[in-house]
Short mmCIF file of C-alpha atoms in Angstrom, two decimals:
data_model
loop_
_atom_site.label_atom_id
_atom_site.label_comp_id
_atom_site.label_asym_id
_atom_site.label_seq_id
_atom_site.Cartn_x
_atom_site.Cartn_y
_atom_site.Cartn_z
CA MET A 1 20.48 9.30 -12.84
CA SER A 2 17.70 11.94 -12.67
CA VAL A 3 14.83 11.38 -10.69
CA GLU A 4 10.80 12.21 -11.15
CA TYR A 5 8.61 12.74 -8.86
CA SER A 6 4.99 12.18 -9.46
CA GLY A 7 2.13 14.08 -7.81
CA THR A 8 3.74 17.46 -8.61
CA GLY A 9 0.74 18.20 -10.47
CA ASP A 10 -2.03 20.37 -9.72
CA PRO A 11 -3.78 18.08 -7.82
CA ALA A 12 -7.82 18.62 -9.14
CA ARG A 13 -6.27 18.87 -12.21
CA SER A 14 -4.65 16.02 -11.98
CA LEU A 15 -7.09 14.09 -10.43
CA ALA A 16 -9.85 15.27 -12.99
CA LEU A 17 -7.58 13.77 -15.81
CA LEU A 18 -6.79 10.41 -13.72
CA TRP A 19 -10.89 10.01 -14.10
CA ARG A 20 -11.13 11.35 -17.46
CA THR A 21 -14.11 13.73 -14.91
CA SER A 22 -13.67 17.05 -17.14
CA GLU A 23 -11.99 16.05 -21.55
CA LYS A 24 -12.75 18.67 -22.76
CA ALA A 25 -13.56 18.66 -26.57
CA SER A 26 -11.93 21.23 -29.20
CA ARG A 27 -12.08 21.60 -32.66
CA ARG A 28 -8.45 22.85 -32.39
CA GLY A 29 -7.08 20.35 -31.13
CA GLY A 30 -8.60 18.67 -33.64
CA ASP A 31 -8.33 13.38 -32.83
CA LEU A 32 -6.21 15.26 -30.35
CA SER A 33 -7.29 13.83 -26.99
CA VAL A 34 -5.53 13.22 -23.29
CA ASP A 35 -5.73 9.03 -24.18
CA ARG A 36 -3.17 9.80 -27.58
CA ILE A 37 -1.76 12.45 -25.39
CA VAL A 38 -0.54 10.05 -23.35
CA ARG A 39 -0.08 7.01 -25.43
CA ALA A 40 2.24 9.25 -27.20
CA ALA A 41 4.62 10.38 -23.57
CA ILE A 42 4.74 6.83 -23.09
CA GLU A 43 5.95 5.60 -26.45
CA VAL A 44 8.92 8.99 -25.98
CA ALA A 45 9.67 7.65 -22.56
CA ASP A 46 10.13 3.74 -23.61
CA THR A 47 12.39 4.58 -26.96
CA GLU A 48 13.91 7.82 -25.51
CA GLY A 49 14.02 7.59 -21.92
CA LEU A 50 12.59 9.66 -19.06
CA ALA A 51 15.17 12.58 -19.52
CA ALA A 52 13.58 13.61 -22.89
CA LEU A 53 10.16 13.19 -21.78
CA SER A 54 8.76 16.85 -21.97
CA MET A 55 5.49 18.40 -23.82
CA ARG A 56 7.40 19.91 -27.08
CA ARG A 57 8.48 16.50 -27.67
CA VAL A 58 5.41 14.61 -26.73
CA ALA A 59 3.85 17.62 -29.38
CA GLU A 60 6.83 16.02 -32.21
CA ARG A 61 6.04 12.91 -32.15
CA LEU A 62 2.43 12.86 -32.18
CA GLY A 63 3.01 16.02 -34.99
CA VAL A 64 1.13 18.48 -33.61
CA GLY A 65 2.02 22.38 -32.12
CA THR A 66 2.94 22.04 -28.95
CA MET A 67 0.51 24.71 -27.43
CA SER A 68 -2.12 22.46 -28.57
CA LEU A 69 -0.88 19.24 -25.64
CA TYR A 70 -2.53 22.43 -23.01
CA THR A 71 -5.93 22.42 -23.69
CA HIS A 72 -5.77 18.51 -23.00
CA VAL A 73 -3.42 18.43 -20.31
CA PRO A 74 -2.36 21.36 -17.89
CA GLY A 75 1.29 19.94 -18.26
CA LYS A 76 4.35 18.18 -17.59
CA GLY A 77 3.74 16.79 -14.03
CA GLU A 78 -0.36 16.08 -14.46
CA LEU A 79 0.80 14.26 -18.06
CA LEU A 80 3.56 12.24 -15.49
CA ASP A 81 0.97 11.10 -13.31
CA VAL A 82 -1.47 10.01 -16.20
CA MET A 83 1.10 7.91 -17.69
CA LEU A 84 1.64 5.85 -14.31
CA ASP A 85 -1.88 5.07 -13.92
CA THR A 86 -1.74 4.17 -17.83
CA VAL A 87 0.90 1.64 -17.45
CA TYR A 88 -0.11 -0.04 -14.04
CA GLY A 89 -3.57 -0.71 -15.86
CA GLU A 90 -1.57 -3.17 -18.37
CA THR A 91 -0.36 -5.66 -15.29
CA ALA A 92 -3.11 -9.41 -14.99
CA ARG A 93 -5.35 -9.68 -12.67
CA THR A 94 -5.84 -13.53 -12.76
CA ALA A 95 -8.84 -13.54 -10.67
CA ASP A 96 -7.98 -17.99 -10.16
CA VAL A 97 -4.68 -18.35 -9.42
CA PRO A 98 -2.85 -21.62 -8.16
CA GLY A 99 -1.30 -21.91 -4.75
CA GLY A 100 -3.13 -19.53 -2.04
CA TRP A 101 -2.22 -16.21 -1.09
CA ARG A 102 2.00 -17.11 -1.50
CA GLY A 103 1.30 -17.30 -5.80
CA ARG A 104 -0.49 -14.96 -6.13
CA LEU A 105 2.09 -12.42 -4.63
CA GLU A 106 4.65 -14.71 -6.77
CA ARG A 107 1.83 -12.92 -9.86
CA ILE A 108 1.41 -9.99 -8.45
CA ALA A 109 5.47 -10.07 -7.97
CA ARG A 110 6.19 -11.33 -12.00
CA GLU A 111 3.75 -8.82 -13.24
CA ASN A 112 6.12 -6.33 -11.84
CA TRP A 113 9.01 -6.96 -12.55
CA ALA A 114 7.46 -7.85 -16.23
CA LEU A 115 5.98 -3.85 -16.28
CA TYR A 116 9.46 -2.84 -15.37
CA LEU A 117 11.52 -4.35 -18.52
CA ARG A 118 8.53 -3.35 -20.77
CA HIS A 119 9.29 0.35 -19.16
CA PRO A 120 12.57 1.27 -17.36
CA TRP A 121 11.62 5.02 -16.78
CA LEU A 122 9.14 3.93 -13.88
CA LEU A 123 12.22 3.27 -12.27
CA GLN A 124 13.01 6.87 -12.26
CA VAL A 125 9.76 8.34 -10.77
CA ALA A 126 9.59 8.53 -6.96
CA THR A 127 6.38 7.44 -6.08
CA THR A 128 5.92 8.62 -2.67
CA ARG A 129 2.74 10.47 -3.20
CA PRO A 130 1.26 8.51 -6.17
CA PRO A 131 -1.41 9.21 -8.78
CA LEU A 132 -4.72 8.20 -7.33
CA GLY A 133 -5.47 7.14 -10.33
CA PRO A 134 -8.56 4.41 -11.40
CA ASN A 135 -5.52 2.06 -12.77
CA VAL A 136 -3.30 2.44 -9.52
CA THR A 137 -6.72 2.38 -6.98
CA ALA A 138 -7.03 -1.03 -9.07
CA LYS A 139 -3.51 -2.70 -9.00
CA TYR A 140 -3.88 -1.81 -4.80
CA GLU A 141 -7.03 -3.46 -4.69
CA TYR A 142 -5.78 -6.33 -6.24
CA GLU A 143 -3.14 -6.58 -4.99
CA LEU A 144 -4.26 -6.48 -0.77
CA ARG A 145 -6.54 -8.95 -2.16
CA ALA A 146 -3.55 -11.75 -2.86
CA VAL A 147 -3.52 -11.89 1.42
CA GLU A 148 -6.98 -11.22 2.09
CA GLY A 149 -8.65 -13.43 4.72
CA ILE A 150 -5.58 -15.08 5.61
CA GLY A 151 -5.07 -13.01 9.32
CA LEU A 152 -3.55 -10.79 8.79
CA THR A 153 -4.48 -7.17 10.17
CA ASP A 154 -5.15 -4.57 8.02
CA LEU A 155 -2.04 -2.22 8.35
CA GLU A 156 0.04 -6.38 8.00
CA MET A 157 -1.55 -6.45 4.69
CA ASP A 158 -0.44 -3.31 3.40
CA ALA A 159 3.12 -4.33 4.52
CA VAL A 160 3.42 -7.10 2.86
CA VAL A 161 2.20 -5.69 -0.60
CA THR A 162 4.44 -3.09 0.01
CA LEU A 163 7.73 -5.05 0.84
CA VAL A 164 6.71 -7.34 -2.52
CA ASP A 165 6.17 -4.65 -4.71
CA GLY A 166 9.32 -2.45 -2.75
CA TYR A 167 11.66 -5.82 -3.57
CA VAL A 168 10.56 -5.66 -6.97
CA HIS A 169 11.12 -2.57 -7.61
CA GLY A 170 14.54 -2.48 -6.11
CA ALA A 171 15.53 -6.37 -7.96
CA VAL A 172 14.91 -5.15 -11.73
CA ARG A 173 17.03 -2.66 -11.28
CA GLY A 174 20.28 -5.42 -12.18
CA ALA A 175 17.69 -6.44 -15.18
CA VAL A 176 16.72 -2.50 -16.54
CA GLU A 177 20.61 -1.46 -16.41
CA ALA A 178 21.86 -5.39 -17.97
CA ALA A 179 19.46 -4.80 -20.69
CA GLN A 180 21.35 -1.28 -21.43
CA ALA A 181 23.94 -2.06 -21.00
CA ALA A 182 24.34 -4.69 -24.00
CA GLN A 183 22.46 -2.31 -26.43
CA ARG A 184 24.08 0.85 -25.44
CA THR A 185 27.68 -0.67 -25.57
CA GLY A 186 26.78 -3.74 -28.23
CA MET A 187 28.14 -6.30 -25.98
CA THR A 188 26.08 -8.67 -24.48
CA ASP A 189 26.49 -9.40 -20.64
CA GLU A 190 28.56 -13.23 -21.98
CA GLN A 191 30.27 -11.70 -24.30
CA TRP A 192 31.76 -9.17 -21.17
CA TRP A 193 32.30 -12.05 -19.00
CA ARG A 194 34.32 -13.48 -21.50
CA ALA A 195 36.25 -11.06 -22.73
CA HIS A 196 37.38 -9.69 -19.12
CA ALA A 197 37.23 -12.98 -16.70
CA PRO A 198 40.75 -14.81 -18.05
CA TYR A 199 41.96 -11.11 -16.52
CA LEU A 200 39.34 -11.78 -13.52
CA GLU A 201 41.28 -14.71 -12.74
CA LYS A 202 44.38 -13.56 -12.71
CA ALA A 203 43.05 -10.02 -10.43
CA MET A 204 41.58 -11.97 -8.01
CA ASP A 205 44.33 -13.91 -5.95
CA PRO A 206 43.18 -16.48 -3.94
CA GLN A 207 45.84 -16.80 -1.26
CA ARG A 208 44.87 -12.27 -0.98
CA PHE A 209 40.85 -12.97 -1.27
CA PRO A 210 39.59 -16.81 -0.85
CA THR A 211 36.27 -16.61 -0.01
CA ALA A 212 35.67 -14.27 -2.34
CA ALA A 213 37.68 -15.75 -5.31
CA ARG A 214 35.71 -19.77 -4.84
CA VAL A 215 32.88 -17.76 -4.89
CA GLY A 216 32.77 -15.41 -7.45
CA ALA A 217 34.77 -18.56 -9.75
CA ALA A 218 31.53 -20.52 -8.89
CA ALA A 219 29.06 -17.54 -9.75
CA GLY A 220 31.48 -17.05 -12.97
CA GLN A 221 30.62 -20.39 -14.19
CA GLU A 222 27.56 -20.69 -13.15
CA TYR A 223 25.82 -17.48 -14.66
CA GLN A 224 28.73 -17.16 -17.88
CA ALA A 225 28.23 -13.26 -16.78
CA PRO A 226 28.52 -10.86 -13.84
CA SER A 227 25.65 -11.43 -12.32
CA ASP A 228 22.32 -13.50 -13.08
CA PRO A 229 19.54 -10.47 -11.55
CA ALA A 230 16.48 -12.65 -12.83
CA ARG A 231 18.07 -15.68 -10.82
CA ALA A 232 18.37 -13.28 -7.85
CA PHE A 233 15.00 -12.08 -8.07
CA GLU A 234 13.52 -15.81 -8.31
CA PHE A 235 15.58 -16.31 -5.04
CA GLY A 236 15.54 -13.24 -2.99
CA LEU A 237 11.66 -13.24 -4.21
CA ALA A 238 11.18 -16.65 -2.60
CA ARG A 239 13.10 -16.29 0.63
CA ILE A 240 11.35 -13.07 1.35
CA LEU A 241 7.53 -15.31 1.40
CA ASP A 242 9.03 -17.26 3.70
CA GLY A 243 9.15 -14.89 5.76
CA VAL A 244 5.33 -13.39 5.54
CA ALA A 245 4.46 -17.46 6.17
CA VAL A 246 6.41 -17.65 9.63
CA LEU A 247 4.51 -13.89 9.99
CA VAL A 248 1.44 -16.26 8.49
CA GLY A 249 1.98 -19.18 10.64
CA ASP A 250 2.60 -16.97 13.96
CA ARG A 251 -1.28 -16.37 13.66
#
């Protein structure tokens, strides 16, 4: 799987696009705008995958010449930054969430989980150098406020938010891969399991693999699939928040 990197565009141009401080009006561009270009690029990535994303492909989707895009967007690097910032703006930022800090972090984790499922290409973008746009900044502000005033230091607040976001990023991969496997093979996980389960029972010799045979049989019976990414996500999230609770309790 190829990986793209955010923050590879020209910093000044990326920031100007992200904050819309210097969008140009051009007669040649007609009704073309940064927003239209970004929406088309996100549609390409959603439907065809990130590998298909190019300035040329976006132009084709918009029905314009490739060069007309460069009137508004300098290049793919800057475009990717704005795509990321745009989709990050989709997460809900509810003011009143029951359950205190734990309920707030749970809501954040589930919002991020849903975001990755809507835009699986996000898993192919390394964001160690994140685009510093308005939606990225607002998302970070909202997530920090989930743990504001509970006794953590500023660095601990940042670490907790990073921990939860990083967990979701890793956990959702299984759900995305399962969905893509079903789409590309025409076979659901349940159908795959029913077809392979009889052979797995024979291959999983309980004399040779006693623990794997017992646990695998119990999991397979329960999930009717090789795994249950959503259930694994909920289990792992609860354990992570249990750990945060210990930290908060120490304060």
